[in-house]
Amino acid sequence: MDIEDLKKPQIKKLLEIPVGSYNLYYFFFNWFISERIFTNSNEKIVKEKRSGNQSTRLENLKNLFVNYINFLKMLKDKKPIQKVDIIFLSRYRVKHLGNIKTDYLFDNILNYTDDKFNSALISFNYDDRYNRTPNKNYNLKDGTTLSVVIKSVVLSINMMIRYRLIESSLENPMKNVFQTFFSFRRILYCYLVGFSLKNLFEQLKPELIVANDDLQLLKPLEPDVNFITIQSAIIQEEVEKIRSQLYSIFVKEKNKPDLFCVSGSTFKSLKEKYHADAKKYVITGQTRFDSLLNSVETHPPLHSNKKNSEKIKILWATQPGIPEEEMEKSIKAMEQVLLKLNNVFLTIKLHPAENFNSNANAYKHLQKYSNVKILKGDVDLHSLLLSSDILLTKYSSSAIEAGIVGKNIIILNLSDDNKGKEYVQKGIAIGVYNEEDLLGAINDLTGKKSIQKLEQYRDEFKSKYNYLNDGNASGRIFEIIKNYL
């Protein structure tokens, strides 16, 4: 589908319908960008099946009914909402501090704001909350009421009817895209989230919202509030280009966040090139790197036992959305390393968005080795990184963290895309693009010559990707926050 197709009046009118705190196009943006980037083909979004035999349809209806009965029961577990100065709104990415569940991106900033401002830490889900004190901790269900559920169901049905009335006028592949988006379950989710956020914003009455850029949030339709976005991971040009095209059709400058805090000059240049999702961009450094930089010298090694202390410790940071065929090749390449090198200890850390039970099974061929360990995505990355010799990944932003603390990096990309290759181009990583080359790359990183070659590019990389690298990005963002209150 050509993005210009979205300018067609019949579909543009639908996407501009208000859905609680946001127009429907906001939810469409999030879904469309994700599908374009993480499906196997950027030109094809697979159409979901609407039909099926009678028993399948009945089973789907039964499951839907059961799910929403459980959803209504869940709404009983709600917290009283009190006015705050600041909302920190984030995807639910947990950073564990003992029994405390806090946010991986905002925790260091909250250490500054705790004594000065009244804040709320909201996880963008319905399942769990953070429990960090002294701030208030909410999630989407705290803004959901029975009336929101009923209204969302009714308006979702109405939206689907309105779409069906125009569907015959659409051409493929545009029709395929919207048949997938305008499913009842997806539209209902949009309404539930939109109205839940609206209730939260209206009751919390913040002066400022600070959001994780993973959510791609715009300013809400109401209330009128100051809005800052914080970079959470790597910014990809492919994503920025698509977002710019989408925003140019629908989003006015007044609806964009007031400020976007980026980690380094490389990302600021990329953001300003497309100028899609904020009025202004400022370089602050990366907040979640602060604790990493401040603990480089004092962090105890994770693999301190004698059995593993002399081995080459490799940390494999995985990502969701990698095609199955490529994943199989990557695992096969690693198995050859384990067979031929007896001085390796491999830790596979799943991405936080990956399900441990299902995604860990992909690595079952490696689990038979005693020197392989698979960990959940919520395990502290910094502990693993600081105690490893080599980071292996395809394109994870953990490569930036590895670069700024002087770790050796291997980019394992066995596909035709360019993901992760910028680290190789910047000179701080070795690129492996064929299965048989992984063993040689690991062997190379045991030699001083290869390591010295990577080291000479690290200082320039650090400044361009994480500004001053002084462990005070959160302090700089706190000073910005004060100016908006």
GROMACS .gro file of C-alpha atoms in nm, residues 26 129 154 156 189 192-193 204-205 207 231 278 310 347 394 474:
model
   16
   26TYR     CA    1  -0.264   0.743   1.637
  129ARG     CA    2   0.180  -0.209   3.775
  154VAL     CA    3  -2.084  -0.006   2.099
  156SER     CA    4  -1.631  -0.047   1.794
  189TYR     CA    5  -0.855  -0.232   2.205
  192LEU     CA    6  -1.049   0.085   2.558
  193VAL     CA    7  -0.699   0.236   2.563
  204LEU     CA    8  -0.457   1.296   3.748
  205LYS     CA    9  -0.461   1.651   3.605
  207GLU     CA   10   0.104   1.977   3.431
  231GLN     CA   11   1.436   0.823   2.365
  278ALA     CA   12   0.822   1.678   1.818
  310GLU     CA   13   3.867  -1.823   3.257
  347THR     CA   14   2.441  -1.637   2.807
  394LYS     CA   15   2.166  -0.834   1.543
  474SER     CA   16   1.883   1.201   3.408
   0.00000   0.00000   0.00000
